[in-house]
């Protein structure tokens, strides 16, 4: 028999919110478990869910459990509080260990991994702003905050998983799908690390103000199959509108591009082969998630393409 527990905590202190909800349920076999967190608990706005494997600012999470015989206790937390930041043209970054708590050190990697635009004055240093390595001053131009690949939480070494923008009250535009696929008695319940090039980059615009959270996960114990490692993965993951499937597929395409560049292949695989055909059988909610993921992939691809073209042009002129 498996147990699912969901509760509310204050961000960033981690103290329980007794006035918030608490869910405790036990079950066997397969089950669907949707929860919509309240936009506010008292005066504190919703910020993000720790689903047990991911971080999301969606207020509604739909857990699909098909492997309850492989785990015993699953915990999820809805976090409430103020997003943080100084207001105005500042991007403030914090780190979070999925399944655990907020991490104190900054997740921002130093240049050249991250790129910042400094001001004209000697003291106009965009990062760390006024000595605070969690804050970037965006006054003087756009840039990129790149997450550290690893952080530590006590004795645990954590891998970067994803960036999440903290929005007071959360995002009601769609549902976040969570599942226990690939969870086994040997792996336990694990967070999902970043799956594609560019996932660690959070791009910001000039004068933008935002609070962003870098989610870190404990490395998986044992080998876990990715969707692309098994035949028929399109059917299982694409039909469920799982964004991770798209990120992993993009990773495989990038590997194909590298092989073409190295002369080891005739051409790279078609990035969107089969997507439209699969989309015809998807629900409206799945189509919305797929469209958002594809748009993100295309935006990252366009930014990467411009960088590659600029480098090619520079070398051609040397």
CSV table of C-alpha atoms in Angstrom, one decimal:
chain,number,residue,atom,x,y,z
A,1,UNK,CA,0.0,0.0,0.0
A,2,UNK,CA,1.3,3.5,-1.0
A,3,UNK,CA,0.8,6.8,0.8
A,4,UNK,CA,0.5,10.3,-0.8
A,5,UNK,CA,0.9,13.4,1.4
A,6,UNK,CA,0.6,17.0,0.3
A,7,UNK,CA,0.9,20.1,2.5
A,8,UNK,CA,1.6,23.8,2.5
A,9,UNK,CA,4.8,25.6,3.6
A,10,UNK,CA,6.0,29.2,3.9
A,11,UNK,CA,8.6,30.3,1.4
A,12,UNK,CA,11.5,30.5,2.1
A,13,UNK,CA,11.5,29.6,5.8
A,14,UNK,CA,10.0,26.1,5.2
A,15,UNK,CA,7.6,26.4,8.2
A,16,UNK,CA,4.3,24.6,7.9
A,17,UNK,CA,1.2,26.7,7.2
A,18,UNK,CA,-1.5,25.3,9.6
A,19,UNK,CA,-4.2,27.3,7.9
A,20,UNK,CA,-3.4,25.7,4.5
A,21,UNK,CA,-4.6,22.3,3.3
A,22,UNK,CA,-3.1,18.9,4.1
A,23,UNK,CA,-3.9,15.8,2.1
A,24,UNK,CA,-3.1,12.3,3.3
A,25,UNK,CA,-4.3,9.3,1.3
A,26,UNK,CA,-3.4,5.6,0.9
A,27,UNK,CA,-4.1,3.4,-2.1
A,28,UNK,CA,-3.0,0.5,-4.2
A,29,UNK,CA,-3.0,0.0,-7.9
A,30,UNK,CA,-3.2,2.9,-10.4
A,31,UNK,CA,-4.8,6.3,-9.5
A,32,UNK,CA,-5.2,9.8,-10.8
A,33,UNK,CA,-4.7,12.5,-8.2
A,34,UNK,CA,-5.4,16.1,-9.3
A,35,UNK,CA,-5.0,19.0,-6.8
A,36,UNK,CA,-5.5,22.7,-7.3
A,37,UNK,CA,-3.7,24.8,-4.7
A,38,UNK,CA,-5.5,27.9,-3.4
A,39,UNK,CA,-4.2,31.2,-4.9
A,40,UNK,CA,-3.7,32.4,-1.3
A,41,UNK,CA,-3.4,31.0,2.2
A,42,UNK,CA,-4.3,33.9,4.4
A,43,UNK,CA,-2.4,36.8,2.9
A,44,UNK,CA,0.4,34.7,1.4
A,45,UNK,CA,0.2,34.0,-2.3
A,46,UNK,CA,0.9,30.6,-3.9
A,47,UNK,CA,4.4,30.4,-5.6
A,48,UNK,CA,5.2,26.9,-6.6
A,49,UNK,CA,4.6,23.2,-6.2
A,50,UNK,CA,7.2,20.7,-5.3
A,51,UNK,CA,5.5,17.8,-7.0
A,52,UNK,CA,7.9,15.2,-5.6
A,53,UNK,CA,9.9,15.1,-8.8
A,54,UNK,CA,9.7,18.6,-10.3
A,55,UNK,CA,9.1,22.3,-9.4
A,56,UNK,CA,6.3,24.1,-11.2
A,57,UNK,CA,4.5,27.4,-10.8
A,58,UNK,CA,1.2,25.8,-12.0
A,59,UNK,CA,-1.4,25.9,-9.3
A,60,UNK,CA,-3.0,22.6,-10.6
A,61,UNK,CA,-1.0,19.4,-10.6
A,62,UNK,CA,-2.3,16.1,-11.9
A,63,UNK,CA,-0.4,13.1,-10.5
A,64,UNK,CA,-0.8,9.8,-12.4
A,65,UNK,CA,0.4,6.9,-10.4
A,66,UNK,CA,0.8,3.6,-12.3
A,67,UNK,CA,3.6,2.0,-10.3
A,68,UNK,CA,2.4,2.3,-6.6
A,69,UNK,CA,3.9,-1.2,-6.0
A,70,UNK,CA,7.3,0.4,-6.5
A,71,UNK,CA,7.3,3.1,-3.8
A,72,UNK,CA,5.8,3.6,-0.3
A,73,UNK,CA,5.6,7.3,0.5
A,74,UNK,CA,5.2,10.2,-1.9
A,75,UNK,CA,5.3,13.8,-0.6
A,76,UNK,CA,4.4,17.0,-2.4
A,77,UNK,CA,4.5,20.6,-1.1
A,78,UNK,CA,2.7,23.8,-2.1
A,79,UNK,CA,4.9,26.8,-1.2
A,80,UNK,CA,3.4,30.2,-0.3
A,81,UNK,CA,5.1,33.5,0.4
A,82,UNK,CA,6.6,36.5,-1.4
A,83,UNK,CA,8.6,35.8,-4.5
A,84,UNK,CA,11.6,37.9,-3.3
A,85,UNK,CA,13.7,40.4,-5.2
A,86,UNK,CA,14.1,44.1,-4.8
A,87,UNK,CA,11.5,45.3,-7.3
A,88,UNK,CA,12.5,47.3,-10.3
A,89,UNK,CA,15.1,46.1,-12.9
A,90,UNK,CA,16.4,43.1,-10.9
A,91,UNK,CA,16.5,39.4,-11.5
A,92,UNK,CA,16.8,37.6,-8.2
A,93,UNK,CA,17.7,33.9,-8.3
A,94,UNK,CA,17.3,31.3,-5.5
A,95,UNK,CA,17.9,27.5,-5.4
A,96,UNK,CA,15.7,24.7,-4.2
A,97,UNK,CA,16.3,21.0,-3.5
A,98,UNK,CA,13.3,19.1,-4.8
A,99,UNK,CA,11.8,17.0,-2.1
A,100,UNK,CA,13.7,18.9,0.6
A,101,UNK,CA,14.0,22.7,1.1
A,102,UNK,CA,15.3,26.0,-0.1
A,103,UNK,CA,19.1,26.2,-0.6
A,104,UNK,CA,21.1,29.2,0.7
A,105,UNK,CA,23.9,29.6,-1.9
A,106,UNK,CA,23.3,31.3,-5.2
A,107,UNK,CA,22.6,29.0,-8.2
A,108,UNK,CA,24.1,31.6,-10.7
A,109,UNK,CA,27.2,30.5,-12.5
A,110,UNK,CA,29.9,33.1,-13.0
A,111,UNK,CA,30.8,34.4,-16.5
A,112,UNK,CA,31.4,33.2,-19.1
A,113,UNK,CA,28.6,30.7,-18.4
A,114,UNK,CA,26.3,33.6,-17.5
A,115,UNK,CA,26.4,36.8,-19.5
A,116,UNK,CA,25.7,40.2,-18.0
A,117,UNK,CA,25.7,43.8,-19.3
A,118,UNK,CA,27.5,46.2,-16.9
A,119,UNK,CA,26.8,49.9,-16.8
A,120,UNK,CA,29.2,52.7,-17.9
A,121,UNK,CA,30.4,53.6,-14.5
A,122,UNK,CA,33.2,51.9,-12.6
A,123,UNK,CA,30.7,50.7,-10.0
A,124,UNK,CA,27.9,49.7,-12.4
A,125,UNK,CA,28.5,45.9,-12.1
A,126,UNK,CA,25.4,44.0,-13.1
A,127,UNK,CA,26.3,40.9,-11.1
A,128,UNK,CA,26.8,40.5,-8.3
A,129,UNK,CA,24.6,43.6,-7.7
A,130,UNK,CA,25.9,45.5,-4.7
A,131,UNK,CA,27.8,42.4,-3.7
A,132,UNK,CA,24.7,40.2,-3.6
A,133,UNK,CA,25.4,37.1,-5.8
A,134,UNK,CA,21.7,36.2,-6.0
A,135,UNK,CA,20.8,39.5,-7.8
A,136,UNK,CA,21.4,40.8,-11.4
A,137,UNK,CA,20.8,44.4,-12.2
A,138,UNK,CA,19.1,44.4,-15.7
A,139,UNK,CA,19.3,48.2,-16.2
A,140,UNK,CA,22.0,48.1,-18.8
A,141,UNK,CA,20.9,45.3,-21.1
A,142,UNK,CA,19.7,41.8,-21.7
A,143,UNK,CA,21.6,38.7,-20.6
A,144,UNK,CA,21.5,35.1,-19.5
A,145,UNK,CA,21.6,33.6,-16.1
A,146,UNK,CA,23.1,30.1,-16.3
A,147,UNK,CA,22.5,27.7,-13.5
A,148,UNK,CA,25.3,25.9,-11.7
A,149,UNK,CA,25.4,22.2,-12.8
A,150,UNK,CA,25.6,21.0,-9.2
A,151,UNK,CA,25.0,22.2,-5.7
A,152,UNK,CA,25.3,20.5,-2.3
A,153,UNK,CA,22.6,20.1,0.4
A,154,UNK,CA,24.5,18.8,3.4
A,155,UNK,CA,26.1,15.5,2.3
A,156,UNK,CA,23.9,15.3,-0.8
A,157,UNK,CA,25.2,16.4,-4.3
A,158,UNK,CA,22.3,17.8,-6.4
A,159,UNK,CA,22.0,18.1,-10.1
A,160,UNK,CA,20.3,21.1,-11.8
A,161,UNK,CA,16.7,20.3,-12.9
A,162,UNK,CA,14.9,23.4,-14.2
A,163,UNK,CA,14.3,27.1,-13.8
A,164,UNK,CA,10.9,28.3,-12.6
A,165,UNK,CA,9.6,31.9,-12.5
A,166,UNK,CA,7.9,32.7,-9.2
A,167,UNK,CA,4.6,34.5,-9.7
A,168,UNK,CA,2.5,35.7,-6.8
A,169,UNK,CA,-0.7,33.6,-7.0
A,170,UNK,CA,0.8,31.1,-9.5
A,171,UNK,CA,-0.1,30.2,-13.1
A,172,UNK,CA,-3.6,29.0,-13.9
A,173,UNK,CA,-3.1,28.7,-17.7
A,174,UNK,CA,-2.7,24.9,-17.7
A,175,UNK,CA,-2.2,21.8,-15.7
A,176,UNK,CA,1.2,20.3,-14.8
A,177,UNK,CA,1.3,16.5,-15.3
A,178,UNK,CA,3.4,14.4,-12.9
A,179,UNK,CA,3.8,10.7,-12.8
A,180,UNK,CA,5.8,7.8,-11.3
A,181,UNK,CA,7.1,6.4,-14.6
A,182,UNK,CA,10.6,4.8,-14.2
A,183,UNK,CA,10.3,4.9,-10.4
A,184,UNK,CA,11.4,1.5,-9.1
A,185,UNK,CA,12.3,0.0,-5.7
A,186,UNK,CA,16.0,0.4,-6.6
A,187,UNK,CA,15.8,4.1,-7.7
A,188,UNK,CA,13.2,5.4,-5.3
A,189,UNK,CA,11.3,8.6,-6.0
A,190,UNK,CA,13.7,10.9,-7.8
A,191,UNK,CA,13.7,14.3,-9.3
A,192,UNK,CA,14.3,14.8,-13.0
A,193,UNK,CA,17.5,16.6,-14.1
A,194,UNK,CA,17.8,18.9,-17.1
A,195,UNK,CA,17.4,17.0,-20.3
A,196,UNK,CA,18.5,19.3,-23.1
A,197,UNK,CA,21.1,21.9,-24.0
A,198,UNK,CA,19.9,25.3,-23.0
A,199,UNK,CA,17.7,24.2,-20.1
A,200,UNK,CA,20.2,25.7,-17.6
A,201,UNK,CA,19.9,29.1,-19.4
A,202,UNK,CA,17.4,31.7,-18.2
A,203,UNK,CA,17.3,34.6,-20.6
A,204,UNK,CA,16.2,38.0,-19.3
A,205,UNK,CA,15.4,41.3,-21.1
A,206,UNK,CA,16.8,44.7,-20.4
A,207,UNK,CA,15.1,46.3,-17.4
A,208,UNK,CA,13.2,43.1,-16.6
A,209,UNK,CA,12.3,42.3,-13.0
A,210,UNK,CA,11.8,38.7,-12.0
A,211,UNK,CA,12.2,36.2,-9.2
A,212,UNK,CA,13.5,32.8,-10.5
A,213,UNK,CA,14.0,29.5,-8.8
A,214,UNK,CA,16.6,26.9,-9.8
A,215,UNK,CA,15.3,23.4,-8.9
A,216,UNK,CA,18.0,20.8,-8.0
A,217,UNK,CA,17.5,17.1,-7.7
A,218,UNK,CA,19.3,14.2,-6.0
A,219,UNK,CA,21.0,12.0,-8.6
A,220,UNK,CA,19.1,8.8,-9.5
A,221,UNK,CA,20.2,5.6,-7.9
A,222,UNK,CA,20.7,3.1,-10.7
A,223,UNK,CA,20.0,3.5,-14.4
A,224,UNK,CA,16.7,4.9,-15.5
A,225,UNK,CA,15.4,4.6,-19.1
A,226,UNK,CA,14.7,7.9,-20.8
A,227,UNK,CA,11.6,8.0,-23.1
A,228,UNK,CA,13.9,7.9,-26.2
A,229,UNK,CA,15.6,4.7,-25.1
A,230,UNK,CA,12.7,2.4,-25.7
A,231,UNK,CA,10.6,1.6,-28.9
A,232,UNK,CA,7.2,3.3,-29.0
A,233,UNK,CA,8.1,6.1,-26.6
A,234,UNK,CA,6.2,8.6,-28.9
A,235,UNK,CA,2.9,6.9,-28.1
A,236,UNK,CA,3.3,6.7,-24.3
A,237,UNK,CA,4.8,10.1,-23.7
A,238,UNK,CA,3.6,12.3,-26.6
A,239,UNK,CA,0.0,11.2,-26.1
A,240,UNK,CA,0.2,12.3,-22.5
A,241,UNK,CA,1.7,15.7,-23.5
A,242,UNK,CA,4.8,15.1,-21.4
A,243,UNK,CA,7.1,18.1,-21.8
A,244,UNK,CA,10.1,16.0,-20.8
A,245,UNK,CA,9.6,13.8,-23.9
A,246,UNK,CA,10.1,16.9,-26.1
A,247,UNK,CA,13.2,18.0,-24.2
A,248,UNK,CA,14.8,14.6,-24.5
A,249,UNK,CA,13.9,14.3,-28.1
A,250,UNK,CA,15.6,17.7,-28.8
A,251,UNK,CA,18.7,16.4,-27.0
A,252,UNK,CA,18.8,13.4,-29.4
A,253,UNK,CA,18.4,15.8,-32.4
A,254,UNK,CA,21.3,18.0,-31.1
A,255,UNK,CA,23.4,14.9,-30.9
A,256,UNK,CA,22.5,14.2,-34.5
A,257,UNK,CA,23.5,17.7,-35.6
A,258,UNK,CA,26.9,17.2,-33.9
A,259,UNK,CA,27.4,13.9,-35.8
A,260,UNK,CA,26.6,15.7,-39.1
A,261,UNK,CA,29.2,18.4,-38.2
A,262,UNK,CA,31.8,15.8,-37.4
A,263,UNK,CA,31.1,14.0,-40.7
A,264,UNK,CA,29.7,10.9,-39.0
A,265,UNK,CA,26.2,11.2,-40.4
A,266,UNK,CA,24.5,12.3,-43.7
A,267,UNK,CA,21.8,14.4,-42.0
A,268,UNK,CA,20.3,15.2,-38.6
A,269,UNK,CA,16.9,13.7,-37.7
A,270,UNK,CA,13.8,15.8,-38.4
A,271,UNK,CA,13.0,17.6,-35.1
A,272,UNK,CA,9.2,17.7,-35.6
A,273,UNK,CA,8.6,14.4,-37.4
A,274,UNK,CA,5.4,12.8,-36.2
A,275,UNK,CA,4.4,15.7,-33.9
A,276,UNK,CA,1.5,17.0,-36.0
A,277,UNK,CA,0.2,13.5,-36.6
A,278,UNK,CA,0.2,12.8,-32.8
A,279,UNK,CA,-1.3,16.2,-32.1
A,280,UNK,CA,-4.5,15.2,-33.9
A,281,UNK,CA,-5.4,12.8,-31.1
A,282,UNK,CA,-4.5,15.0,-28.2
A,283,UNK,CA,-6.8,16.8,-25.9
A,284,UNK,CA,-7.0,20.6,-25.7
A,285,UNK,CA,-4.9,20.7,-22.5
A,286,UNK,CA,-2.3,18.4,-24.0
A,287,UNK,CA,-2.1,20.6,-27.2
A,288,UNK,CA,-1.6,23.7,-25.0
A,289,UNK,CA,1.3,22.0,-23.2
A,290,UNK,CA,2.8,20.7,-26.4
A,291,UNK,CA,2.6,24.2,-28.1
A,292,UNK,CA,4.2,25.9,-25.1
A,293,UNK,CA,7.1,23.4,-25.1
A,294,UNK,CA,7.6,23.6,-28.9
A,295,UNK,CA,7.6,27.4,-28.7
A,296,UNK,CA,10.3,27.3,-26.0
A,297,UNK,CA,12.4,24.9,-28.1
A,298,UNK,CA,12.1,27.1,-31.1
A,299,UNK,CA,13.0,30.3,-29.1
A,300,UNK,CA,16.1,28.6,-27.6
A,301,UNK,CA,17.0,27.2,-31.0
A,302,UNK,CA,16.8,30.7,-32.6
A,303,UNK,CA,19.0,32.1,-30.0
A,304,UNK,CA,21.5,29.3,-30.4
A,305,UNK,CA,21.4,29.7,-34.2
A,306,UNK,CA,22.3,33.4,-34.0
A,307,UNK,CA,25.2,32.6,-31.8
A,308,UNK,CA,26.5,29.9,-34.1
A,309,UNK,CA,26.0,32.1,-37.2
A,310,UNK,CA,27.8,35.0,-35.5
A,311,UNK,CA,30.8,32.7,-34.6
A,312,UNK,CA,30.9,31.4,-38.2
A,313,UNK,CA,30.9,34.9,-39.6
A,314,UNK,CA,33.6,36.0,-37.2
A,315,UNK,CA,35.8,33.1,-38.2
A,316,UNK,CA,35.2,33.6,-41.9
A,317,UNK,CA,36.6,37.1,-41.5
A,318,UNK,CA,39.7,36.0,-39.7
